[in-house]
Each structure stands twice: as C-alpha cells, then as structure tokens.
Amino acid sequence: MNWWQKLKKNPLARFGAILLIIFYITVIFADFVAPYDPYYSQPNGSLLPPTRVYLNNREGQFIGPHIYPTTQGDTNLETGKREIIVNYSKPSALRLFVQGSEYQLFKFSLPLPPTWDEVTIFPGIPLNLHLFGAAGEARFNLLGTDDQARDEFSRLLYGGRISLFIGILGVAISFPLGMIVGGISGYFGGWTDSVIMRLVEVLMTFPSIYLLVTLGAVLPSGLSSSQRFILIVLITSFIGWAGLARVIRGQVLSIKEREFVQAARAMGGKPFYIILRHVLPQTASYIVISATLSIPSFIGAEAILSLIGLGIQQPDPSWGNMLSLATNASILVLQPWLIWPPAMVIILTVLAFNLLGDGLRDALDPRSLGR
C-alpha cells in the first residue's frame, strides 16, 4: 500500500485536508464569496448582531428567505446595550448570485523594494457578482458588523488571505534555507559544521515570541499592510529555519555514508551537486511532514503580532487584528459575535494542519509503506 492510499484511509487526515481546501478556495475567491466590500461602513450599522433570516412575513405568509433593514438606535444607559431598529415594512429577499460592489477577481499586486511602490502583477477580472446577498435595501450581515459598521463575514474572508498564506510563504522561505544550511553543515562536517551549528544554537536561544514582538515594534510606522505582510514573513522565516537546519544536519550525517553517496563522490560529483541531488531528497518525507506542522506556527505568529498592534493594521483585515477587539471587555460581553469567528477559524486551521501533518507522518513512515 503506497502512502497516498494510506493517507486517504486516515479519516482525520482527510478531514483536515478537506477543511484546508475549503478555507483556501474560499479566501482565494473572497471577492466573489464575500457579499460586501470589507472596508465599507454601513450607515447607522455599527455593532449589529448577525442578521436574522425570516421565512414568513408579518402576516404569517410564507414568502421565502428574507431579511429586513436593521440599524442601531440609542444606547440603554442601564444595560449598556444599544437598541436594534428593524424596519419590517421593507422585506428584502435573499438571493444567490446577486450584483453588488465591483471588484477585480484574481488581482495580484506587491510592494517592491527599494521604493516599496505597489506594482500590479495581474490586474484581475472586473466583476460585480457576489455569491449571495439581499435583493433590496437590507444588508445581510451573516456574522454581524464591527465597531466601524463593516461586515464581519466579508472581513473574515479577506483577512484569511493574509493569515492563511503567511504560513505557506514563511515555509517557502525558511525551509529551503534550513535544508541547504543543514545539508552543508552535515555533509562537510569539521569547522564548517561547528561554525554553522553554533550560529543555529544562538538563534534557537532567542524566545521566538519575544523576538517577534521586538522586531515588530521597530518596523516603521508608515508601512502599508502589504509591506508589513512581507516583513512579517521575513521575520518569521528568519526565526523558523534554525531548528530545521539542526534536524537536517543530523539526517545528512547518516545519509552521506551510504553507498549511493559514496558512489557519486567516487565518480567526481561536486559536493553541492551531491547535497542537492542525492542527499537532501532523502529527507523529503521529513520535510513534507515538518512543513505541514510548521505552517500553524507562522499563522500564530501573525495573529499574535496583529493582536498586539504590531502586525497588519486597521482598516486592513487579518484574523489577528480582528481578534484585537477581545481586549475590550464590553465587546466580549455585549458583542461576542465579533470574537468567536476569527478565533474559531484560527483554531480550525491549526487543527486541520496538525491532523494533516499527523496523517502524512503515518503515511510516509518507511516502516509501514509496504504494508
């Protein structure tokens, strides 16, 4: 039985993979799936609870799924709660594939140094079609609105782009670095190994969270969220490669003594060619598993930095800065719908990666591949 068949037969790994596929597809198509612009503030619509969906009108007749225009009224001084005003005279039907705000689907741009000017890589496809929404004056706030009257569900989807892809980009930077450094250290040995391992040990002594906070605090205040995103990836990647290099070095020490490596060396293969062509591919199973299990740490690092105000800044959404509202006690008590969605998607994402990583570890175990 090969590793793919073993992975498919693992229900927990399959659940994690399906959940991740759903999350990534949703955030990639966030412009289409989100009903509203994540930066748009609704008039008199701050801190609205999730919109209630009705099937019958006020006379008890079934007219299908619909909602009513909802706004915030005055605050009750005794309870601290704000009055919710619902206009029952203007029902708005819920529809699939409704027209709304315009967007550029698949638009991709990056700030490039040294000027950090935004450069459009792909202009995108102009559209105004959204997966669902209300056909009328009412606005369908699936998860309510935040303190700036912005749709929480739309911001959750757009924020997922940063929170989900920061892990993939972080692994794409840190893992090749860790593999190459660890491979060189283990293959050459001697003083090269000693120097590299001392550097690795110095990096591993720094507490990662405190180092992230320190480095995040010294970022220039005028950076855009795109620039902060790139710098956070670089910072987290700089922290994450040392542990991997140490493990790869240990594996290379044993692999370099095997017959096929000795044969390549005897045939005149250059050291770097042997490392890249013969040695490092033997560590592929560990790399795949470790990368899958490391992505949640990058997501957590971004969430922590954004939560304490050193990561992605408002009004740009990320799951971390959406959680920053949790520092307000009144929000936790009176508007819990603002806290639970970003907290739950972070928990589910980390759980899904861990389940998939555990499944890959079992499937790629060389002792079980032949069973």
PDB file of C-alpha atoms in Angstrom, residues 95-330:
ATOM      1  CA  ARG A  95     -30.683  35.521  -3.372  1.00  0.00           C
ATOM      2  CA  LEU A  96     -27.736  33.633  -4.817  1.00  0.00           C
ATOM      3  CA  PHE A  97     -25.512  35.349  -7.392  1.00  0.00           C
ATOM      4  CA  VAL A  98     -26.553  38.936  -6.747  1.00  0.00           C
ATOM      5  CA  GLN A  99     -24.948  42.073  -8.109  1.00  0.00           C
ATOM      6  CA  GLY A 100     -23.107  44.321  -5.682  1.00  0.00           C
ATOM      7  CA  SER A 101     -19.885  46.240  -5.266  1.00  0.00           C
ATOM      8  CA  GLU A 102     -17.354  45.969  -8.076  1.00  0.00           C
ATOM      9  CA  TYR A 103     -14.050  44.137  -7.607  1.00  0.00           C
ATOM     10  CA  GLN A 104     -11.092  42.797  -9.571  1.00  0.00           C
ATOM     11  CA  LEU A 105     -11.102  38.997  -9.309  1.00  0.00           C
ATOM     12  CA  PHE A 106      -7.594  37.490  -9.005  1.00  0.00           C
ATOM     13  CA  LYS A 107      -5.953  40.894  -8.825  1.00  0.00           C
ATOM     14  CA  PHE A 108      -2.388  40.461  -7.580  1.00  0.00           C
ATOM     15  CA  SER A 109      -0.011  43.256  -6.622  1.00  0.00           C
ATOM     16  CA  LEU A 110       3.096  43.519  -4.464  1.00  0.00           C
ATOM     17  CA  PRO A 111       5.134  46.367  -2.957  1.00  0.00           C
ATOM     18  CA  LEU A 112       8.654  46.008  -4.314  1.00  0.00           C
ATOM     19  CA  PRO A 113      11.789  47.484  -2.707  1.00  0.00           C
ATOM     20  CA  PRO A 114      13.655  49.791  -2.631  1.00  0.00           C
ATOM     21  CA  THR A 115      10.802  52.289  -3.066  1.00  0.00           C
ATOM     22  CA  TRP A 116       8.083  49.831  -1.874  1.00  0.00           C
ATOM     23  CA  ASP A 117       5.758  51.115  -4.584  1.00  0.00           C
ATOM     24  CA  GLU A 118       2.755  48.889  -5.279  1.00  0.00           C
ATOM     25  CA  VAL A 119       3.332  47.005  -8.521  1.00  0.00           C
ATOM     26  CA  THR A 120       0.385  45.214 -10.141  1.00  0.00           C
ATOM     27  CA  ILE A 121       1.409  41.737 -11.250  1.00  0.00           C
ATOM     28  CA  PHE A 122      -2.036  40.839 -12.648  1.00  0.00           C
ATOM     29  CA  PRO A 123      -4.828  43.450 -12.971  1.00  0.00           C
ATOM     30  CA  GLY A 124      -7.638  40.988 -12.337  1.00  0.00           C
ATOM     31  CA  ILE A 125     -11.017  40.413 -13.947  1.00  0.00           C
ATOM     32  CA  PRO A 126     -13.603  43.203 -13.344  1.00  0.00           C
ATOM     33  CA  LEU A 127     -16.826  41.774 -11.881  1.00  0.00           C
ATOM     34  CA  ASN A 128     -19.687  42.822  -9.605  1.00  0.00           C
ATOM     35  CA  LEU A 129     -21.304  39.415  -8.995  1.00  0.00           C
ATOM     36  CA  HIS A 130     -21.393  38.027  -5.447  1.00  0.00           C
ATOM     37  CA  LEU A 131     -22.270  34.514  -4.256  1.00  0.00           C
ATOM     38  CA  PHE A 132     -25.174  35.629  -2.065  1.00  0.00           C
ATOM     39  CA  GLY A 133     -26.810  38.778  -0.781  1.00  0.00           C
ATOM     40  CA  ALA A 134     -30.067  40.647  -0.302  1.00  0.00           C
ATOM     41  CA  ALA A 135     -32.124  41.980  -3.183  1.00  0.00           C
ATOM     42  CA  GLY A 136     -33.319  45.224  -1.609  1.00  0.00           C
ATOM     43  CA  GLU A 137     -32.374  47.877   0.953  1.00  0.00           C
ATOM     44  CA  ALA A 138     -31.493  45.446   3.747  1.00  0.00           C
ATOM     45  CA  ARG A 139     -27.947  44.209   4.205  1.00  0.00           C
ATOM     46  CA  PHE A 140     -27.259  40.587   5.056  1.00  0.00           C
ATOM     47  CA  ASN A 141     -24.607  40.672   7.795  1.00  0.00           C
ATOM     48  CA  LEU A 142     -24.085  36.955   8.307  1.00  0.00           C
ATOM     49  CA  LEU A 143     -21.752  37.492  11.307  1.00  0.00           C
ATOM     50  CA  GLY A 144     -22.882  40.998  12.255  1.00  0.00           C
ATOM     51  CA  THR A 145     -20.873  44.210  11.914  1.00  0.00           C
ATOM     52  CA  ASP A 146     -17.848  45.563  13.782  1.00  0.00           C
ATOM     53  CA  ASP A 147     -17.411  48.857  15.620  1.00  0.00           C
ATOM     54  CA  GLN A 148     -16.851  50.644  12.291  1.00  0.00           C
ATOM     55  CA  ALA A 149     -20.076  49.232  10.782  1.00  0.00           C
ATOM     56  CA  ARG A 150     -18.182  46.919   8.415  1.00  0.00           C
ATOM     57  CA  ASP A 151     -19.490  43.470   7.534  1.00  0.00           C
ATOM     58  CA  GLU A 152     -17.700  40.944   9.759  1.00  0.00           C
ATOM     59  CA  PHE A 153     -18.092  37.974   7.417  1.00  0.00           C
ATOM     60  CA  SER A 154     -16.564  39.861   4.477  1.00  0.00           C
ATOM     61  CA  ARG A 155     -13.630  40.978   6.613  1.00  0.00           C
ATOM     62  CA  LEU A 156     -13.133  37.421   7.862  1.00  0.00           C
ATOM     63  CA  LEU A 157     -12.769  36.154   4.292  1.00  0.00           C
ATOM     64  CA  TYR A 158     -10.414  38.925   3.178  1.00  0.00           C
ATOM     65  CA  GLY A 159      -8.395  38.615   6.382  1.00  0.00           C
ATOM     66  CA  GLY A 160      -7.929  34.921   5.712  1.00  0.00           C
ATOM     67  CA  ARG A 161      -5.800  35.752   2.688  1.00  0.00           C
ATOM     68  CA  ILE A 162      -3.087  37.152   4.926  1.00  0.00           C
ATOM     69  CA  SER A 163      -3.460  34.705   7.801  1.00  0.00           C
ATOM     70  CA  LEU A 164      -3.507  31.588   5.611  1.00  0.00           C
ATOM     71  CA  PHE A 165      -0.876  32.498   3.038  1.00  0.00           C
ATOM     72  CA  ILE A 166       1.626  33.899   5.525  1.00  0.00           C
ATOM     73  CA  GLY A 167       2.286  30.319   6.664  1.00  0.00           C
ATOM     74  CA  ILE A 168       2.862  28.999   3.146  1.00  0.00           C
ATOM     75  CA  LEU A 169       5.167  31.871   2.222  1.00  0.00           C
ATOM     76  CA  GLY A 170       7.021  31.551   5.514  1.00  0.00           C
ATOM     77  CA  VAL A 171       7.668  27.842   4.914  1.00  0.00           C
ATOM     78  CA  ALA A 172       8.666  28.547   1.303  1.00  0.00           C
ATOM     79  CA  ILE A 173      11.392  30.890   2.575  1.00  0.00           C
ATOM     80  CA  SER A 174      12.575  29.234   5.783  1.00  0.00           C
ATOM     81  CA  PHE A 175      12.596  25.583   4.707  1.00  0.00           C
ATOM     82  CA  PRO A 176      14.908  25.864   1.676  1.00  0.00           C
ATOM     83  CA  LEU A 177      17.246  27.926   3.851  1.00  0.00           C
ATOM     84  CA  GLY A 178      17.170  25.372   6.657  1.00  0.00           C
ATOM     85  CA  MET A 179      17.622  22.461   4.235  1.00  0.00           C
ATOM     86  CA  ILE A 180      20.636  23.983   2.483  1.00  0.00           C
ATOM     87  CA  VAL A 181      22.342  25.176   5.671  1.00  0.00           C
ATOM     88  CA  GLY A 182      21.705  21.862   7.434  1.00  0.00           C
ATOM     89  CA  GLY A 183      22.837  19.905   4.388  1.00  0.00           C
ATOM     90  CA  ILE A 184      26.090  21.847   4.099  1.00  0.00           C
ATOM     91  CA  SER A 185      26.765  21.514   7.819  1.00  0.00           C
ATOM     92  CA  GLY A 186      26.184  17.757   7.909  1.00  0.00           C
ATOM     93  CA  TYR A 187      27.970  16.950   4.650  1.00  0.00           C
ATOM     94  CA  PHE A 188      31.191  18.919   5.158  1.00  0.00           C
ATOM     95  CA  GLY A 189      31.495  18.499   8.940  1.00  0.00           C
ATOM     96  CA  GLY A 190      34.620  19.795  10.682  1.00  0.00           C
ATOM     97  CA  TRP A 191      34.929  23.508  11.321  1.00  0.00           C
ATOM     98  CA  THR A 192      32.125  24.286   8.852  1.00  0.00           C
ATOM     99  CA  ASP A 193      29.752  22.162  10.912  1.00  0.00           C
ATOM    100  CA  SER A 194      30.953  23.736  14.176  1.00  0.00           C
ATOM    101  CA  VAL A 195      30.506  27.329  12.976  1.00  0.00           C
ATOM    102  CA  ILE A 196      27.068  26.726  11.483  1.00  0.00           C
ATOM    103  CA  MET A 197      25.800  24.787  14.495  1.00  0.00           C
ATOM    104  CA  ARG A 198      26.975  27.487  16.911  1.00  0.00           C
ATOM    105  CA  LEU A 199      25.034  30.048  14.833  1.00  0.00           C
ATOM    106  CA  VAL A 200      21.977  27.784  14.873  1.00  0.00           C
ATOM    107  CA  GLU A 201      22.215  27.356  18.647  1.00  0.00           C
ATOM    108  CA  VAL A 202      22.431  31.127  19.135  1.00  0.00           C
ATOM    109  CA  LEU A 203      19.284  31.647  17.021  1.00  0.00           C
ATOM    110  CA  MET A 204      17.435  28.897  18.896  1.00  0.00           C
ATOM    111  CA  THR A 205      18.153  30.524  22.258  1.00  0.00           C
ATOM    112  CA  PHE A 206      16.026  33.549  21.382  1.00  0.00           C
ATOM    113  CA  PRO A 207      12.421  33.156  22.582  1.00  0.00           C
ATOM    114  CA  SER A 208      10.508  33.394  19.306  1.00  0.00           C
ATOM    115  CA  ILE A 209       7.519  35.349  20.613  1.00  0.00           C
ATOM    116  CA  TYR A 210       9.641  37.991  22.344  1.00  0.00           C
ATOM    117  CA  LEU A 211      11.845  38.305  19.276  1.00  0.00           C
ATOM    118  CA  LEU A 212       8.767  38.743  17.086  1.00  0.00           C
ATOM    119  CA  VAL A 213       7.420  41.454  19.367  1.00  0.00           C
ATOM    120  CA  THR A 214      10.779  43.226  19.452  1.00  0.00           C
ATOM    121  CA  LEU A 215      11.265  43.119  15.699  1.00  0.00           C
ATOM    122  CA  GLY A 216       7.635  44.034  15.062  1.00  0.00           C
ATOM    123  CA  ALA A 217       7.945  47.089  17.319  1.00  0.00           C
ATOM    124  CA  VAL A 218      10.830  48.524  15.324  1.00  0.00           C
ATOM    125  CA  LEU A 219       9.003  48.371  11.978  1.00  0.00           C
ATOM    126  CA  PRO A 220       8.468  51.856  10.520  1.00  0.00           C
ATOM    127  CA  SER A 221       5.039  53.235  11.374  1.00  0.00           C
ATOM    128  CA  GLY A 222       4.263  54.380   7.832  1.00  0.00           C
ATOM    129  CA  LEU A 223       4.293  50.922   6.264  1.00  0.00           C
ATOM    130  CA  SER A 224       1.225  49.679   4.444  1.00  0.00           C
ATOM    131  CA  SER A 225      -0.310  46.314   5.302  1.00  0.00           C
ATOM    132  CA  SER A 226       1.243  44.745   2.187  1.00  0.00           C
ATOM    133  CA  GLN A 227       4.676  45.913   3.288  1.00  0.00           C
ATOM    134  CA  ARG A 228       4.069  44.716   6.839  1.00  0.00           C
ATOM    135  CA  PHE A 229       2.906  41.374   5.457  1.00  0.00           C
ATOM    136  CA  ILE A 230       6.183  40.876   3.590  1.00  0.00           C
ATOM    137  CA  LEU A 231       8.278  41.954   6.571  1.00  0.00           C
ATOM    138  CA  ILE A 232       6.369  39.684   8.963  1.00  0.00           C
ATOM    139  CA  VAL A 233       7.007  36.765   6.586  1.00  0.00           C
ATOM    140  CA  LEU A 234      10.721  37.596   6.516  1.00  0.00           C
ATOM    141  CA  ILE A 235      10.876  37.953  10.309  1.00  0.00           C
ATOM    142  CA  THR A 236       9.069  34.677  10.998  1.00  0.00           C
ATOM    143  CA  SER A 237      11.163  32.886   8.353  1.00  0.00           C
ATOM    144  CA  PHE A 238      14.372  34.165   9.932  1.00  0.00           C
ATOM    145  CA  ILE A 239      13.272  32.647  13.230  1.00  0.00           C
ATOM    146  CA  GLY A 240      11.964  29.363  11.824  1.00  0.00           C
ATOM    147  CA  TRP A 241      14.853  27.891   9.858  1.00  0.00           C
ATOM    148  CA  ALA A 242      17.329  27.137  12.675  1.00  0.00           C
ATOM    149  CA  GLY A 243      15.532  24.137  14.184  1.00  0.00           C
ATOM    150  CA  LEU A 244      15.021  22.564  10.775  1.00  0.00           C
ATOM    151  CA  ALA A 245      18.713  23.017   9.879  1.00  0.00           C
ATOM    152  CA  ARG A 246      19.726  21.138  13.008  1.00  0.00           C
ATOM    153  CA  VAL A 247      17.488  18.158  12.225  1.00  0.00           C
ATOM    154  CA  ILE A 248      18.531  18.053   8.560  1.00  0.00           C
ATOM    155  CA  ARG A 249      22.181  18.140   9.633  1.00  0.00           C
ATOM    156  CA  GLY A 250      21.636  15.047  11.785  1.00  0.00           C
ATOM    157  CA  GLN A 251      19.974  13.170   8.920  1.00  0.00           C
ATOM    158  CA  VAL A 252      22.694  14.166   6.440  1.00  0.00           C
ATOM    159  CA  LEU A 253      25.401  12.847   8.794  1.00  0.00           C
ATOM    160  CA  SER A 254      23.983   9.347   8.357  1.00  0.00           C
ATOM    161  CA  ILE A 255      22.939   9.659   4.704  1.00  0.00           C
ATOM    162  CA  LYS A 256      26.354  10.826   3.461  1.00  0.00           C
ATOM    163  CA  GLU A 257      27.907   7.477   4.436  1.00  0.00           C
ATOM    164  CA  ARG A 258      25.524   5.422   2.300  1.00  0.00           C
ATOM    165  CA  GLU A 259      26.680   3.625  -0.847  1.00  0.00           C
ATOM    166  CA  PHE A 260      24.957   5.833  -3.433  1.00  0.00           C
ATOM    167  CA  VAL A 261      26.522   8.978  -1.946  1.00  0.00           C
ATOM    168  CA  GLN A 262      29.940   7.324  -1.846  1.00  0.00           C
ATOM    169  CA  ALA A 263      29.489   6.245  -5.483  1.00  0.00           C
ATOM    170  CA  ALA A 264      28.550   9.778  -6.563  1.00  0.00           C
ATOM    171  CA  ARG A 265      31.600  11.123  -4.775  1.00  0.00           C
ATOM    172  CA  ALA A 266      33.852   8.494  -6.390  1.00  0.00           C
ATOM    173  CA  MET A 267      32.529   9.439  -9.828  1.00  0.00           C
ATOM    174  CA  GLY A 268      33.689  13.020  -9.307  1.00  0.00           C
ATOM    175  CA  GLY A 269      30.431  14.652  -8.267  1.00  0.00           C
ATOM    176  CA  LYS A 270      30.854  18.102  -6.776  1.00  0.00           C
ATOM    177  CA  PRO A 271      29.816  18.483  -3.108  1.00  0.00           C
ATOM    178  CA  PHE A 272      26.957  20.907  -3.724  1.00  0.00           C
ATOM    179  CA  TYR A 273      25.603  18.742  -6.549  1.00  0.00           C
ATOM    180  CA  ILE A 274      25.707  15.661  -4.308  1.00  0.00           C
ATOM    181  CA  ILE A 275      23.971  17.549  -1.485  1.00  0.00           C
ATOM    182  CA  LEU A 276      21.172  18.871  -3.700  1.00  0.00           C
ATOM    183  CA  ARG A 277      20.780  15.835  -5.971  1.00  0.00           C
ATOM    184  CA  HIS A 278      21.401  12.852  -3.708  1.00  0.00           C
ATOM    185  CA  VAL A 279      21.398  13.821  -0.029  1.00  0.00           C
ATOM    186  CA  LEU A 280      18.568  16.312   0.540  1.00  0.00           C
ATOM    187  CA  PRO A 281      15.958  14.344  -1.488  1.00  0.00           C
ATOM    188  CA  GLN A 282      16.384  11.534   1.055  1.00  0.00           C
ATOM    189  CA  THR A 283      14.991  13.878   3.701  1.00  0.00           C
ATOM    190  CA  ALA A 284      11.870  14.715   1.644  1.00  0.00           C
ATOM    191  CA  SER A 285       9.481  12.756   3.867  1.00  0.00           C
ATOM    192  CA  TYR A 286      10.574  14.611   6.976  1.00  0.00           C
ATOM    193  CA  ILE A 287      10.492  17.959   5.132  1.00  0.00           C
ATOM    194  CA  VAL A 288       6.909  17.476   3.940  1.00  0.00           C
ATOM    195  CA  ILE A 289       5.700  16.475   7.391  1.00  0.00           C
ATOM    196  CA  SER A 290       7.626  19.213   9.180  1.00  0.00           C
ATOM    197  CA  ALA A 291       6.446  21.888   6.729  1.00  0.00           C
ATOM    198  CA  THR A 292       2.815  20.901   7.241  1.00  0.00           C
ATOM    199  CA  LEU A 293       3.196  21.039  11.016  1.00  0.00           C
ATOM    200  CA  SER A 294       5.149  24.335  10.904  1.00  0.00           C
ATOM    201  CA  ILE A 295       2.598  26.392   8.970  1.00  0.00           C
ATOM    202  CA  PRO A 296       0.366  26.875  12.069  1.00  0.00           C
ATOM    203  CA  SER A 297       3.285  28.494  13.921  1.00  0.00           C
ATOM    204  CA  PHE A 298       3.576  31.142  11.199  1.00  0.00           C
ATOM    205  CA  ILE A 299      -0.178  31.741  11.333  1.00  0.00           C
ATOM    206  CA  GLY A 300       0.030  32.067  15.118  1.00  0.00           C
ATOM    207  CA  ALA A 301       2.941  34.494  14.877  1.00  0.00           C
ATOM    208  CA  GLU A 302       0.981  36.767  12.549  1.00  0.00           C
ATOM    209  CA  ALA A 303      -2.083  36.563  14.791  1.00  0.00           C
ATOM    210  CA  ILE A 304      -0.060  37.492  17.891  1.00  0.00           C
ATOM    211  CA  LEU A 305       1.664  40.424  16.190  1.00  0.00           C
ATOM    212  CA  SER A 306      -1.620  41.743  14.776  1.00  0.00           C
ATOM    213  CA  LEU A 307      -3.417  41.148  18.082  1.00  0.00           C
ATOM    214  CA  ILE A 308      -0.987  43.397  19.965  1.00  0.00           C
ATOM    215  CA  GLY A 309      -0.992  46.022  17.210  1.00  0.00           C
ATOM    216  CA  LEU A 310       2.419  45.264  15.654  1.00  0.00           C
ATOM    217  CA  GLY A 311       1.235  43.311  12.620  1.00  0.00           C
ATOM    218  CA  ILE A 312      -1.387  44.086   9.987  1.00  0.00           C
ATOM    219  CA  GLN A 313      -3.005  47.397  10.873  1.00  0.00           C
ATOM    220  CA  GLN A 314      -6.605  48.543  10.614  1.00  0.00           C
ATOM    221  CA  PRO A 315      -8.529  49.098   8.396  1.00  0.00           C
ATOM    222  CA  ASP A 316      -6.918  46.172   6.549  1.00  0.00           C
ATOM    223  CA  PRO A 317      -8.322  42.907   7.928  1.00  0.00           C
ATOM    224  CA  SER A 318      -6.458  39.883   9.260  1.00  0.00           C
ATOM    225  CA  TRP A 319      -7.622  37.279  11.726  1.00  0.00           C
ATOM    226  CA  GLY A 320      -5.134  38.602  14.257  1.00  0.00           C
ATOM    227  CA  ASN A 321      -6.252  42.220  14.255  1.00  0.00           C
ATOM    228  CA  MET A 322      -9.898  41.146  14.197  1.00  0.00           C
ATOM    229  CA  LEU A 323      -9.175  39.373  17.476  1.00  0.00           C
ATOM    230  CA  SER A 324      -7.738  42.592  18.923  1.00  0.00           C
ATOM    231  CA  LEU A 325     -11.300  43.577  19.812  1.00  0.00           C
ATOM    232  CA  ALA A 326     -11.073  40.924  22.537  1.00  0.00           C
ATOM    233  CA  THR A 327      -9.038  43.399  24.594  1.00  0.00           C
ATOM    234  CA  ASN A 328     -12.259  45.372  25.060  1.00  0.00           C
ATOM    235  CA  ALA A 329     -14.225  43.752  27.897  1.00  0.00           C
ATOM    236  CA  SER A 330     -17.529  45.287  26.804  1.00  0.00           C
TER     237      SER A 330
END
